Structure formats: C-alpha cells, structure tokens
Coordinates of C-alpha atoms and ligand atoms in Angstrom, one line a residue:
X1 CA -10.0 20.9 24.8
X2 CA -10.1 18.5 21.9
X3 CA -8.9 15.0 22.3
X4 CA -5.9 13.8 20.8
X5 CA -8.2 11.5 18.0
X6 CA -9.2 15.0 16.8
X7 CA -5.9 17.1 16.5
X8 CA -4.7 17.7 13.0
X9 CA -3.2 14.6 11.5
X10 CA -0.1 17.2 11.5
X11 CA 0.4 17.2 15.4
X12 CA -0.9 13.3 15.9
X13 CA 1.8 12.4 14.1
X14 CA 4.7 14.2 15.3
X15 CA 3.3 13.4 18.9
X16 CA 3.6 9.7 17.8
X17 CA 6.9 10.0 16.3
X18 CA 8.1 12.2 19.6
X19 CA 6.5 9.4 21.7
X20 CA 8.4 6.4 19.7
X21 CA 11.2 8.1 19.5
X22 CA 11.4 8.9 23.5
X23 CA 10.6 5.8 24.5
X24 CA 12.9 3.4 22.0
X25 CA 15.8 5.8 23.3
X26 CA 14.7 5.8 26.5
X27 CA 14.6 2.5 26.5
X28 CA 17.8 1.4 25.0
X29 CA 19.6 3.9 27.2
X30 CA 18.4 3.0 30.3
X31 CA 19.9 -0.8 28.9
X32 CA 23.0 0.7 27.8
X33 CA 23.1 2.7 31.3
X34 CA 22.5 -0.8 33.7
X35 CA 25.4 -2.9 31.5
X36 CA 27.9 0.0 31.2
X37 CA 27.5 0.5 35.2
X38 CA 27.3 -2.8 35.8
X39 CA 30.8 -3.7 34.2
X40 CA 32.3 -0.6 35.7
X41 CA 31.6 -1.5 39.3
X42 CA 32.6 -5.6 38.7
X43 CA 35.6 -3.9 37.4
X44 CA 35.8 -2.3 40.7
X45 CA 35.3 -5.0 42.6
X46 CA 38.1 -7.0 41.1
X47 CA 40.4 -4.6 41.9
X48 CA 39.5 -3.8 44.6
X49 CA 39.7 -7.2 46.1
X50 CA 43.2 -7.7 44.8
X51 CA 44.4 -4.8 46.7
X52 CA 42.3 -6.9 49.6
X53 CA 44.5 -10.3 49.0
X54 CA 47.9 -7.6 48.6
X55 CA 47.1 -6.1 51.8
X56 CA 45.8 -9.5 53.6
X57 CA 49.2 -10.8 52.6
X58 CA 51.0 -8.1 54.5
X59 CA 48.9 -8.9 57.3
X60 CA 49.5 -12.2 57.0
X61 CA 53.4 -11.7 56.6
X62 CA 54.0 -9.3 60.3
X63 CA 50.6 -11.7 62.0
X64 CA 52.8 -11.7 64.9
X65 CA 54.0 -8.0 64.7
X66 CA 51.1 -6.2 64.5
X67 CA 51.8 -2.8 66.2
X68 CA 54.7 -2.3 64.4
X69 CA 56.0 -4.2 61.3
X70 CA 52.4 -4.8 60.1
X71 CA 51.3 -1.5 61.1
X72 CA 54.3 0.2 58.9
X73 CA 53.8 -2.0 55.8
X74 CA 50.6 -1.1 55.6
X75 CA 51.1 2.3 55.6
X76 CA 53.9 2.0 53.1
X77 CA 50.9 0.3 51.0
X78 CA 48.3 3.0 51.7
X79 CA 51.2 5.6 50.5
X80 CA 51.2 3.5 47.2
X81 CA 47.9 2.3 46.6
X82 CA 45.4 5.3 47.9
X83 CA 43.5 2.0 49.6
X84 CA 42.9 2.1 53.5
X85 CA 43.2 -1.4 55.1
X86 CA 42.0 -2.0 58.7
X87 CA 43.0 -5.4 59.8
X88 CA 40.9 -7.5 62.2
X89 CA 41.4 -10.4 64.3
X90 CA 38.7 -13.4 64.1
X91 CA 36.6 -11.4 66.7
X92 CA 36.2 -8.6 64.1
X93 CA 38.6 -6.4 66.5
X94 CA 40.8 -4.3 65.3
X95 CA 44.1 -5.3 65.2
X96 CA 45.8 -2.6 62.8
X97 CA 45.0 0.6 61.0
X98 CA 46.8 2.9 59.0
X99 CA 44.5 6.5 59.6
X100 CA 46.0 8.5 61.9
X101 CA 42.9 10.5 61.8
X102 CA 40.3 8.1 63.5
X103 CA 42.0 5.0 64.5
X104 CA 39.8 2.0 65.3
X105 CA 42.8 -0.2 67.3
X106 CA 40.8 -2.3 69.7
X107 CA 37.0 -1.5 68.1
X108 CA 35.1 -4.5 66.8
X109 CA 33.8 -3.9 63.1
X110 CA 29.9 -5.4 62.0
X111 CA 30.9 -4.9 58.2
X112 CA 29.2 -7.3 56.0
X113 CA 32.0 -8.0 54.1
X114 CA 34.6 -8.5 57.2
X115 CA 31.9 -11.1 58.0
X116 CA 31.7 -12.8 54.9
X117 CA 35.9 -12.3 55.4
X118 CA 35.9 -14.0 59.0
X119 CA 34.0 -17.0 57.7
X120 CA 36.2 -17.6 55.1
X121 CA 34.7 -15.9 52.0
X122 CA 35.9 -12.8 49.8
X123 CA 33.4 -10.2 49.1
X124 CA 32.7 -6.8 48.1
X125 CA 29.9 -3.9 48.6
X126 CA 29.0 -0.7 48.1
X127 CA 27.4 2.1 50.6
X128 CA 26.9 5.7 50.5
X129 CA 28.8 7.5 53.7
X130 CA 27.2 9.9 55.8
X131 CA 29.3 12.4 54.0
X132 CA 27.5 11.5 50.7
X133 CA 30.6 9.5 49.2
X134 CA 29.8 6.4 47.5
X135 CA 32.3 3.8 48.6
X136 CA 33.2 0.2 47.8
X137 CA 34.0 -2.1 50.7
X138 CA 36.0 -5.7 50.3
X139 CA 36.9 -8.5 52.9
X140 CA 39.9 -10.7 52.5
X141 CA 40.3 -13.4 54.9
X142 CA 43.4 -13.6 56.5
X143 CA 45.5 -16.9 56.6
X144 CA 48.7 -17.7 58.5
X145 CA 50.5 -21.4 57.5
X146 CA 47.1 -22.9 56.6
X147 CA 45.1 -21.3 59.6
X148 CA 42.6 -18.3 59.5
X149 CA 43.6 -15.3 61.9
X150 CA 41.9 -12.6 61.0
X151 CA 40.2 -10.9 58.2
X152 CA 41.2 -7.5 56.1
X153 CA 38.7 -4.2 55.2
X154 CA 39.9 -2.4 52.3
X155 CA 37.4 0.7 51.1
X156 CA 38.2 2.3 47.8
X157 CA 35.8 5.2 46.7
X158 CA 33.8 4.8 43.8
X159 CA 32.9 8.8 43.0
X160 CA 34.1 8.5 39.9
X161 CA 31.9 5.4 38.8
X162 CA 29.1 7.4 39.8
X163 CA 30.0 10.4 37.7
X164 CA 30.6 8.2 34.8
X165 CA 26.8 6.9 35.4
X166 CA 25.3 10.6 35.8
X167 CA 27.2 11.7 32.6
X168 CA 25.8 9.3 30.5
X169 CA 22.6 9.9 31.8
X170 CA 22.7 13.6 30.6
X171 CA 24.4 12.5 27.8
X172 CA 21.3 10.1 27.0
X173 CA 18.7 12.5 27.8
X174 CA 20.0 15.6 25.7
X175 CA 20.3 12.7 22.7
X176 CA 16.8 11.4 23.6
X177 CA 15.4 15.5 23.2
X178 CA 17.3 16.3 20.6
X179 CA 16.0 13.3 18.7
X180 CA 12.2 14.2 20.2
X181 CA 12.4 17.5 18.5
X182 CA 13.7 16.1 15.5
X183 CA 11.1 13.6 15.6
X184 CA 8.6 16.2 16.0
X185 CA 9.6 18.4 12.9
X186 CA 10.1 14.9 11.0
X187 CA 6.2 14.5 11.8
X188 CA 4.8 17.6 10.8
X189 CA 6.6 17.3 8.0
X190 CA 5.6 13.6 7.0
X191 CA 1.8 14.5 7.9
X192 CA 2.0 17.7 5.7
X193 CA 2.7 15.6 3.0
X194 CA 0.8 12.5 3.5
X195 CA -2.6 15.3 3.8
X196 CA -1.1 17.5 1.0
X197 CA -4.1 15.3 -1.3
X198 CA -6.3 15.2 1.7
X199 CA -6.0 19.1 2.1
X200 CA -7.1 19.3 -2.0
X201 CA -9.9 17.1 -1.7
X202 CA -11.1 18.8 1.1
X203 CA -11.3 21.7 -1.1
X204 CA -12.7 19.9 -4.3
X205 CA -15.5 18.7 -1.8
X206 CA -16.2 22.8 -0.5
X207 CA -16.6 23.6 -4.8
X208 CA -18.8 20.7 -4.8
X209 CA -21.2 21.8 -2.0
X210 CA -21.3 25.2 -3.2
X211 CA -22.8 24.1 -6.3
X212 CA -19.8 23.9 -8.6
X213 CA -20.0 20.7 -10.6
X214 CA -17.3 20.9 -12.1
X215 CA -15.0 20.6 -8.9
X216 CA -12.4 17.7 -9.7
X217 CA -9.1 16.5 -8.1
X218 CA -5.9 15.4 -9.0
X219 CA -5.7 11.9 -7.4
X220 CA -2.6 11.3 -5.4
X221 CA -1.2 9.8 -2.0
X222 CA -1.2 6.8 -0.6
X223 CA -3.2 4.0 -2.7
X224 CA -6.5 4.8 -0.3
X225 CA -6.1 8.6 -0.8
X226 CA -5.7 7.5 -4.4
X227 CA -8.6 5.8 -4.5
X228 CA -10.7 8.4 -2.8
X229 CA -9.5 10.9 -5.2
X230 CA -10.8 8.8 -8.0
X231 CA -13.9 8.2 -6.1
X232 CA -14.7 11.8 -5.4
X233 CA -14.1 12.3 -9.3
X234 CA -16.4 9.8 -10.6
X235 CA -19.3 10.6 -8.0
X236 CA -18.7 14.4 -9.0
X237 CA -18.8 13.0 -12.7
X238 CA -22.1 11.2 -12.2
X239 CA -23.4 14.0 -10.2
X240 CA -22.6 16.6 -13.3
X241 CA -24.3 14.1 -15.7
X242 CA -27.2 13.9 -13.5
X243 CA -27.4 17.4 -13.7
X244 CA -27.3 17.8 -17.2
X245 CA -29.8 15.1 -17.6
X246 CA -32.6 17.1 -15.9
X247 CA -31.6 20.1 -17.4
X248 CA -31.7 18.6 -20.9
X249 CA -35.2 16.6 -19.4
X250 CA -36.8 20.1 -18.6
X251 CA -35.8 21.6 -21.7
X252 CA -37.1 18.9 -23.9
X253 CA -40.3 18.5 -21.2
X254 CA -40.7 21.9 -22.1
X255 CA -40.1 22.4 -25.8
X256 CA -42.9 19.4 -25.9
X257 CA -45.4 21.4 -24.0
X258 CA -44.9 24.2 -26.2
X259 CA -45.8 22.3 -29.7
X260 CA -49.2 21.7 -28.7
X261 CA -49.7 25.0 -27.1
X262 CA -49.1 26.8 -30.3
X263 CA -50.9 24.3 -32.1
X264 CA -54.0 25.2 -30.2
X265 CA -53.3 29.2 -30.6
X266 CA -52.4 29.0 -33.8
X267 CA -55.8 27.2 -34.3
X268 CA -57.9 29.5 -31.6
X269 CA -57.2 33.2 -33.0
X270 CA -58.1 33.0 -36.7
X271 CA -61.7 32.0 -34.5
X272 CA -61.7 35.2 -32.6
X273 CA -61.6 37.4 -36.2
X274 CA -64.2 39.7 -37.2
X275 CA -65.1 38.1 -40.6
X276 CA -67.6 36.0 -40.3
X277 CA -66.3 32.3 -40.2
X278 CA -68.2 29.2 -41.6
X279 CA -69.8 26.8 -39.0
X280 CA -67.6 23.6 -40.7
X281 CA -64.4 25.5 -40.2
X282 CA -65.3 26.4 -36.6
X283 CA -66.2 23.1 -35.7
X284 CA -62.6 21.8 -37.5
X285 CA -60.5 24.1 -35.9
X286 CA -62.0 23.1 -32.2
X287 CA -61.8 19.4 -32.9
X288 CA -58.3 20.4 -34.1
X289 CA -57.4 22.3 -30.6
X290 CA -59.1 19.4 -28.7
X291 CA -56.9 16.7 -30.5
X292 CA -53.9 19.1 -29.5
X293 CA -55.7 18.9 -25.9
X294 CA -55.6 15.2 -25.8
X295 CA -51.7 15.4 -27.1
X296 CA -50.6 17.8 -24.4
X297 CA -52.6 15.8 -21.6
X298 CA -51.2 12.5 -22.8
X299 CA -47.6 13.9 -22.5
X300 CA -48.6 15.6 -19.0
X301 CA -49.4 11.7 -18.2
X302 CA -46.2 10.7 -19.3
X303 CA -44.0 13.1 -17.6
X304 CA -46.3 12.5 -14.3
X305 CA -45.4 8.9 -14.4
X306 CA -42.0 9.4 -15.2
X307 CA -41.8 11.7 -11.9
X308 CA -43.9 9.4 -9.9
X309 CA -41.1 6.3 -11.3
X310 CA -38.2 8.7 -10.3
X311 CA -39.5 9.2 -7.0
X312 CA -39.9 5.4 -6.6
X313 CA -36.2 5.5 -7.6
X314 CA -34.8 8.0 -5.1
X315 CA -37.0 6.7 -1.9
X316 CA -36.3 3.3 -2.3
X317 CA -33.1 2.1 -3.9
X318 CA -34.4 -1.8 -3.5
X319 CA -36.2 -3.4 -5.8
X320 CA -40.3 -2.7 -5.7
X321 CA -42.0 -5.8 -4.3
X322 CA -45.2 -6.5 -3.8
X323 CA -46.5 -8.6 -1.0
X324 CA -49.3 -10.4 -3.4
X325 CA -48.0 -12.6 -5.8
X326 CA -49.5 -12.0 -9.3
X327 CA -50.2 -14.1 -13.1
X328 CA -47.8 -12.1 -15.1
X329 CA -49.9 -13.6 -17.8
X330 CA -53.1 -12.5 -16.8
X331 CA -52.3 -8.8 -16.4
X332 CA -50.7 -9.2 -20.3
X333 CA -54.3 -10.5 -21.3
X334 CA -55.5 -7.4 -19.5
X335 CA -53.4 -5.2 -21.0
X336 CA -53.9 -6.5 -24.6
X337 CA -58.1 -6.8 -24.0
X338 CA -57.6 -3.0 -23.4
X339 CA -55.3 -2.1 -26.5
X340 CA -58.0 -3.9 -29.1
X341 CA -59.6 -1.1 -30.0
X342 CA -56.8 0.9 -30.8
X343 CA -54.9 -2.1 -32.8
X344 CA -59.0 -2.5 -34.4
X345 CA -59.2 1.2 -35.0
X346 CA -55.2 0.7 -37.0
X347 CA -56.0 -2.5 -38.7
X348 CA -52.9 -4.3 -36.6
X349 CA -54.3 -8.0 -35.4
X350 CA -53.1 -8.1 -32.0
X351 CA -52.7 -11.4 -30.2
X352 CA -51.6 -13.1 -27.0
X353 CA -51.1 -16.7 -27.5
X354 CA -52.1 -19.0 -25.2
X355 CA -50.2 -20.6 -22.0
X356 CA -50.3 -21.4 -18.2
X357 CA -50.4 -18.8 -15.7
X358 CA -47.0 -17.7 -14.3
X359 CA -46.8 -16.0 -11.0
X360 CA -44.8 -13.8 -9.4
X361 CA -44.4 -11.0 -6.6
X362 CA -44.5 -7.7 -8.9
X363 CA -46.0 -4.4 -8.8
X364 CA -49.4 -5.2 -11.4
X365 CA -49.1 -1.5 -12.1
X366 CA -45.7 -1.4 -13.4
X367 CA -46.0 -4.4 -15.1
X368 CA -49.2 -2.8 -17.0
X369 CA -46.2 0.3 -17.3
X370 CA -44.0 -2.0 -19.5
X371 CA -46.3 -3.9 -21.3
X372 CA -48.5 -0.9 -21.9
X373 CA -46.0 0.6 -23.4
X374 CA -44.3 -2.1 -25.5
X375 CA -48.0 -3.0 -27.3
X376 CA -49.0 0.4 -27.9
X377 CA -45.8 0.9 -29.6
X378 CA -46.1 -2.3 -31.4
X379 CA -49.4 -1.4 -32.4
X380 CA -48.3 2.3 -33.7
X381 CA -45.1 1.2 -35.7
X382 CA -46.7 -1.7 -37.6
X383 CA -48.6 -0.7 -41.2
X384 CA -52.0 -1.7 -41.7
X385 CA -52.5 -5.0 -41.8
X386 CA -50.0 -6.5 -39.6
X387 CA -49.2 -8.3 -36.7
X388 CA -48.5 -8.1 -32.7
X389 CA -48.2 -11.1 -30.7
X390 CA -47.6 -11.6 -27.0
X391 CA -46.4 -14.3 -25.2
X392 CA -45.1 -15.3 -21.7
X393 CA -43.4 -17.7 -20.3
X394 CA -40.5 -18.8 -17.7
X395 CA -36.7 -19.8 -18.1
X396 CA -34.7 -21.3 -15.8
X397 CA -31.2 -20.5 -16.9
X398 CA -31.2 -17.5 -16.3
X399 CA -31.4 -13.7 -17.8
X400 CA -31.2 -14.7 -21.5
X401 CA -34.0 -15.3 -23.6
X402 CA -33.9 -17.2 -26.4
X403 CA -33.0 -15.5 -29.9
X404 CA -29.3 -14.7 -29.4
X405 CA -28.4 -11.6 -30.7
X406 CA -31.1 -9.3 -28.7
X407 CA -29.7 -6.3 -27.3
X408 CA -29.7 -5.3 -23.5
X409 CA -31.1 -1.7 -23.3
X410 CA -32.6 0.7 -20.7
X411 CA -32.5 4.5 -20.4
X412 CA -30.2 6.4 -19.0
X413 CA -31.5 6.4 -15.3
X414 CA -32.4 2.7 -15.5
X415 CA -28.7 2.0 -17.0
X416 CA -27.7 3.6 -13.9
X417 CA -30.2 1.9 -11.6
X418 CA -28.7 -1.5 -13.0
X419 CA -24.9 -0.3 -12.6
X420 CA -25.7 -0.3 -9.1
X421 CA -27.4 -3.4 -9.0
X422 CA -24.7 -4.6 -10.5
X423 CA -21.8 -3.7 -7.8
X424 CA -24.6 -4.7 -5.0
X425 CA -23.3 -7.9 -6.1
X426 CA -25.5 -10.7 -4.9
X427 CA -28.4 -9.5 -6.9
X428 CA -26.3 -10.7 -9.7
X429 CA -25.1 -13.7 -9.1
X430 CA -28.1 -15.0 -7.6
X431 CA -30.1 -13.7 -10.6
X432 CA -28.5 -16.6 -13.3
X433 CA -29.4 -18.9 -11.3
X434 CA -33.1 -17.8 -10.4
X435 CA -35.8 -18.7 -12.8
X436 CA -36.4 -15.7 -14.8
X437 CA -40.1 -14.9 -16.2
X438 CA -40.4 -12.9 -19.9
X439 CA -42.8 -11.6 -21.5
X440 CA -42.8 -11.0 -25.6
X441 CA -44.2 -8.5 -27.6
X442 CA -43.5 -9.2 -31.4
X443 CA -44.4 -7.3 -34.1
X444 CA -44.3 -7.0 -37.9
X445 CA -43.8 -3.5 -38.0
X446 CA -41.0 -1.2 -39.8
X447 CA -38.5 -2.4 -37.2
X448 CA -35.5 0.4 -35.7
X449 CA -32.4 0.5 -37.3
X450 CA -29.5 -0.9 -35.9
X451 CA -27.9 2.3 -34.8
X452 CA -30.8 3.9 -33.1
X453 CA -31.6 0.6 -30.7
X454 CA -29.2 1.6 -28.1
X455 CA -30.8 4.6 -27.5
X456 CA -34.8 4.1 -27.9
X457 CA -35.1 3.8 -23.8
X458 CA -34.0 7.3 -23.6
X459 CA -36.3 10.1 -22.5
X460 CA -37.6 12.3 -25.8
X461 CA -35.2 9.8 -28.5
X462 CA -37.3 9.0 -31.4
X463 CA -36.0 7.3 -34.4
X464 CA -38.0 9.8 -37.2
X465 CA -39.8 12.6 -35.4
X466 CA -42.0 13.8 -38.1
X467 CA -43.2 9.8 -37.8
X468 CA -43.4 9.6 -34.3
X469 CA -45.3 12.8 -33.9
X470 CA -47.9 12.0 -36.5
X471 CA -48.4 8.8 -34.2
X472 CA -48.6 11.5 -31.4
X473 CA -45.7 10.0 -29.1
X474 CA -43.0 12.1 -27.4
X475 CA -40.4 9.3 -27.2
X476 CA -41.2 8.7 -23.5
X477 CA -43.0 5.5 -23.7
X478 CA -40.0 3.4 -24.1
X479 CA -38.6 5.4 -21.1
X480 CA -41.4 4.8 -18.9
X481 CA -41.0 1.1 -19.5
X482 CA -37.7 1.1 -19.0
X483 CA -37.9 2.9 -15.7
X484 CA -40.5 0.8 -14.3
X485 CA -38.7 -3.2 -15.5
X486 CA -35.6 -1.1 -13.2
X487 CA -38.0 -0.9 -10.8
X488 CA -39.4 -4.5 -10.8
X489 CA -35.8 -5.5 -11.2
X490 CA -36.3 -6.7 -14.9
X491 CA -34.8 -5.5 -17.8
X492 CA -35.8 -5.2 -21.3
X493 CA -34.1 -6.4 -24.6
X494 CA -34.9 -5.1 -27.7
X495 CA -34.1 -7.3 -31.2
X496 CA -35.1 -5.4 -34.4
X497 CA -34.9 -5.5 -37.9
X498 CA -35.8 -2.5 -39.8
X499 CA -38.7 -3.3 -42.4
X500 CA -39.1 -6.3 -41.2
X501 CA -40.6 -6.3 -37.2
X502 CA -39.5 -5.7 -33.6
X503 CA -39.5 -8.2 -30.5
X504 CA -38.9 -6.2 -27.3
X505 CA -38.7 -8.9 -24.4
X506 CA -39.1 -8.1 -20.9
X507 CA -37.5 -10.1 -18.1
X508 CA -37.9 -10.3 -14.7
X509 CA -36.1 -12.3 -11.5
X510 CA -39.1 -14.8 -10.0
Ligands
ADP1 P1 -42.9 7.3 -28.8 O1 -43.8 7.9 -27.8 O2 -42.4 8.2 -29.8 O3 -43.4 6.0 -29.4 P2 -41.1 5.6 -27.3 O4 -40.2 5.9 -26.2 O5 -42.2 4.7 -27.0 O6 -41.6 6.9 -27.9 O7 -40.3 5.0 -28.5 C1 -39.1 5.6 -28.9 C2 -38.8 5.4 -30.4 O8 -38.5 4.1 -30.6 C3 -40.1 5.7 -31.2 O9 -40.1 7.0 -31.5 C4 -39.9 4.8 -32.4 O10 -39.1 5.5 -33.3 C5 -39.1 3.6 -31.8 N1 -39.9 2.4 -31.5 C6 -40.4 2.1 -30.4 N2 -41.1 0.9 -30.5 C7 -41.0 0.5 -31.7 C8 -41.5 -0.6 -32.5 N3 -42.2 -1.5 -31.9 N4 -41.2 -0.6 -33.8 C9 -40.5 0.4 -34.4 N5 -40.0 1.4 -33.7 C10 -40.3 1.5 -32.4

C-alpha cells in the first residue's frame, strides 16, 4: 500500500479538495445547526412561559377555589392551548390538575423549574420522557395580592424542534457529499490539467534516455512547470551539441590519422617494387615515412592530452589546484629554455624578459600545457627573422589585462566549462576583485585575421590548412591550451593583427 505522498497527483488532489470541502461544510453546518436550534428552542421557551404566566393568572384568580373554579378554568385553557398546567402549593403539592388520565392532586413535584418557580424565579427546561418525547418544562410563580402561593408547571412538547434539527442535519450532510463528490471530480480534473505538461515531459525525458536527442517539449503550466520545460530543452540542447561535438571530434581525429597513414604507404610500396631502386631514393622515402611517423605520433600526443584534459573535466568540475604553490615565472623560463632550439633551428629570437618571481597554487604541468602551446605557435607563425617575447606579471584589478581591445576566447568545451563557472556565481564576483597573474607571449608573426580569432581555440580550426600542415600542426594546440587555462581556472585572450604579430595573454585567479 503506497502512502498518500505517493498517489498520483490526480487522487492527492481530489482527496484534498474532498477533505476541504467536508470539513468547511461540515464545519459551517454544524454552526448553522447550534444557532438555528438555539433560536428555535428560546423561541420555545418564551412561549412557553407565557402560557406559564396565562395559566398562573388563572390560578391565581380561583387561589381560593381550587377544586372547582380553578380546576375548570384550567381545563377550559388546556382545551384552548394544548398546554397541561399542574398547579402547586408552596410545598410543591399539588393543588390542581387538568389530566384526567394520571392526576397528581395531593403528590409533591421535585421539578427543577417548580423550584426555581417556588422561590420566586421563572424558568424553563428541557427532558427527554421515558416514552422518548422531548419536552419543555416551565415554572411560573404564583402570586395572590402581592403574596406568593404557589407555583405553576406547564410542559409543552418540543418533537417538532427536534425534527426540524434532524432535517437539517440530513439536509447538511447530503449537501456536504454531494459537494465531496463534486469536489472530487473538480480534483481529478484540476490535477489532469495542472500534470497535462508534467505527463509530456515525462515522456520527452523516456526519448531522452532511450537515446533520442532530439526529444524536446513544449513548455507550458504553471511558471515552475514552465521553467522545467525550458530546462529540460536546453540540457537536451547541450546534450545534442555535446554529441555532435565528439562525433565531429572522432571524425576529424580520424581523418587526421589517415593523412599520415597514407603518406607513409604511399611512400612504403614504390620500395617493395621489383625494379631495382637507388640507395638515395630509399633512404629519402624512409626519412620521408619517419617524418610522417613523427607527425602521426605528435597528433597521437595531442589527442592523448586532450582526453587526459577531458577527463580532468568530467571527474572534477572544480578548479585543478595544486597543494604546492609555484613561480609562474619560472616554469615560463623553463618552457622557453626548452623551445630555443626550435625558435634557433626557424631563425625566430625568442625572449622572456626579465621580472620577479610570481607565485601561485597551479598545476606546473598545465601551466607548461598553455604556455607550451602559445610559444610553439609563436615560434611557427613568425617568418624568419622575427620576434617572440614573454613576459609575466600580476594585476590587481582584476581579469583585464592591459591592451583594450583583446578578445576573450576558449574552445568550445572550455566556453562551456566557463558558462558554468559563470552561474556558480561566487567564482565570478570574487575573481575582479582577486589579484590576477598573466602571462604574455608576443610575437611578430603573420597575425590571424579578425574573423578567424573567435574560433582558433577550437579543436582541428586552422586559419590556412595547407600553412598549418606544412608547420605540421593539426589545430589542436590552441585547444589543448585552452582546455587546460579552464582547468587552472584562467582564461586566454587572444589580440591579433594579421601581418603584423599576435599577443595571446593567459590569465589566471591568484
Ligand atoms: P596548429 O597545431 O595548427 O598550430 P593551433 O590550435 O595551435 O593549431 O592553432 C590554430 C590556428 O590558429 C593555427 O592553425 C593558426 O592558423 C592560428 N594561430 C595560432 N597561433 C598563432 C600565432 N601565434 N600567429 C598566427 N596564427 C596563429
């Protein structure tokens, strides 16, 4: 048996309404029942105490003939009025009474009301006879030239207040079920349509677990209902863009691979021909295949580190901190001692200039990520003979470097990565207020043009492929940089002019 928090929100609210609408009605009648019975027996009461005063000034009138004149007026007045009066002397005995059936001549009466009557008081009750009547008793005191004599009973019978009562009661309670039952059917109703968007997210959310992406509501309801329908929407949004991200990623992972892997077969089999081959062309065509080597194994790094950065991304959605506190600067110095001989081998002078140390709790390894990344490229988009410089440094107000119009960029994944950051909330706010440390990599290179800087940090996006290739990248360094400032918490901006140099700044919260 379930409980009642776990019926269909159909049947808890038609047993609420059926409850609400019982008790208000039951409530309210029961009111309505006490007031209208309340005035019906006071109305009682008044008249029956003025047949009480009628019939004590009878008795008061023949006081000194009671057997026969008072005796006969009082019958004359039972004839007219229905009431029985038994007269009493201030003893409580009987003195007259009309019945013939069961006179009480002589018997004292204990009534309440004849004693409230001998001691001088009106007053009226009510009691249920052995024969199940309900009855209404009153006392009159009886008073002869100033003097009290006696006292009057008068009974009337009430039956018919007491139907009254009962009929209204039935009358309530058919009212209150009737209402119960319309209350109940108001319910199901209401609920139906209150779960009516409930019921089609419900079946959005089945498409969505059975793989089908596409699965979207209608949003509608109640503001919250609303809200949830927009919610579901944008989650199955981001979930179907996530999707087509990786697919897109393994395709282009994939169409990569298969470059260099032709490349080496299309230099391996004119080897394996009969004709005798020359001993220069051999030993060309295997340092030809081992260049393509040393291309697929570099983008097999790349998409390794990418994975392992994704992973990062998935097990841990806080930012990656370090217990040891490192010099941003010396790591730079690092990484530029160990990109010399390439920026030697290119004829590109490749500088850091000089500063204080500036430390801070980060991941060395992804910081060497980014900046790896960032010099190399620097290195492989400047022409012979020019420049990349690094610097570091700290600012305290805030996220924005110096040199206005740089542009915010990350890839995709780290875009989303920041979004979230973003509606965390006090990451933010805190952030502007936090000294911020950045380092610079500047170069004199050919620069990206303007409508290709917003989309650099995505994975496989090069500006000219047949360029890019000859340089042997696979647009993923930018990417992997990206990824790993998201993961430090950092961001990078990129400001470029093409022909003339790029400055790709990378900041992060100290
Ligand atoms: P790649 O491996 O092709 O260099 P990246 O992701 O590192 O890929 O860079 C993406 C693209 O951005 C590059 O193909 C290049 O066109 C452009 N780019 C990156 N850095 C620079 C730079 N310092 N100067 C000019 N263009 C750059």
């Amino acid at each position: 048996m379930r409980r009642p928090g776990q019926w269909p929100l159909a049947a808890q609210l038609a047993l609420a309404f059926a409850l609400v609408t019982v008790l208000a009605l039951g409530g309210s009648g029961a009111l309505l029942l006490y007031q209208s019975s309340a005035r019906l027996l006071a109305g009682r009461a008044e008249s029956t105490l003025a047949w009480g005063q009628a019939a004590a000034g009878l008795a008061a009138e023949y006081w000194s003939d009671p057997r026969e004149g008072m005796t006969l007026a009082l019958y004359r007045f039972h004839q007219q009025s229905g009431i029985r009066p038994v007269v009493v002397d201030t003893d409580g005995r009987v003195v007259a009474d009309v019945s013939s059936e069961t006179p009480l001549l002589g018997e004292r009466l204990t009534h309440p009301e004849l004693q409230a009557a001998l001691a001088g008081r009106t007053a009226t009750g009510t009691r249920r006879l052995s024969t199940g009547e309900w009855v209404m008793y009153g006392g009159v005191p009886v008073v002869v030239s100033g003097e009290q004599v006696g006292a009057v009973l008068v009974a009337a019978g009430i039956g018919a207040v007491r139907d009254a009562q009962r009929d209204l009661l039935r009358q309530l309670a058919l009212v209150a079920g009737a209402m119960a039952a319309l209350a109940v059917l108001l319910g199901v109703l209401l609920a139906r349509y209150l779960t009516r968007p409930l019921v089609r997210l419900r079946a959005a959310v089945a498409r969505l677990a059975r793989g089908q992406l596409d699965a979207r509501v209608e949003p509608g309801g109640s503001s919250e209902l609303r809200d949830l329908g927009h919610g579901f929407n944008r989650m199955a949004e981001e979930l179907g863009r996530l999707d087509q991200q990786r697919r897109a990623f393994v395709a282009d992972a994939s169409h990569e691979l298969r470059t260099p892997i032709a490349a080496i077969r299309a230099l391996a089999e004119p080897l394996l021909s009969d004709r005798p081959i020359d001993v220069a062309v051999y030993k060309e065509h295997l340092h030809d295949i081992v260049h393509e080597c040393e291309r697929a194994g570099r983008l097999v790094n790349s998409l390794l580190e990418l994975a392992r950065l994704d992973m990062r991304a998935e097990s841990r959605s806080q930012v990656s901190q370090a217990a040891e506190p490192i010099d941003l600067r010396r790591v730079a110095v690092e990484v530029v001692h160990a990109l010399e001989p390439l920026a030697a081998e290119r004829g590109v002078r490749l500088a850091i200039l000089p500063g204080e140390p500036v430390m801070a709790r980060a991941d060395a390894h992804l910081v060497e990520a980014v900046l790896g990344n960032l010099v190399e490229n620097g290195i492989k988009y400047t022409p012979r003979g020019g420049a990349v410089q690094v610097s570091v440094g700290v600012n305290v107000d805030g996220d924005r470097t110096e040199g206005g119009a740089s542009l915010s960029a990350g890839s995709e994944r780290a875009g989303a990565a920041e979004r979230r950051r973003r509606a965390g909330g006090e990451r933010d706010g805190a952030a502007s207020q936090r000294p911020v440390a950045w380092i610079k990599v500047a170069d004199t290179g050919i620069g990206i043009p303007k409508e290709h800087q917003a989309r650099i940090f995505e994975r496989f996006y090069r500006v000219d492929k047949a360029r890019s290739r000859a340089t042997g990248g696979a647009g993923l360094g930018l990417a992997i940089a990206a990824e790993a400032a998201a993961r430090l918490g950092g961001r990078i901006h990129v400001a470029s002019e093409s022909g003339r140099g790029s400055e790709f700044t990378f900041t992060l919260p100290l």
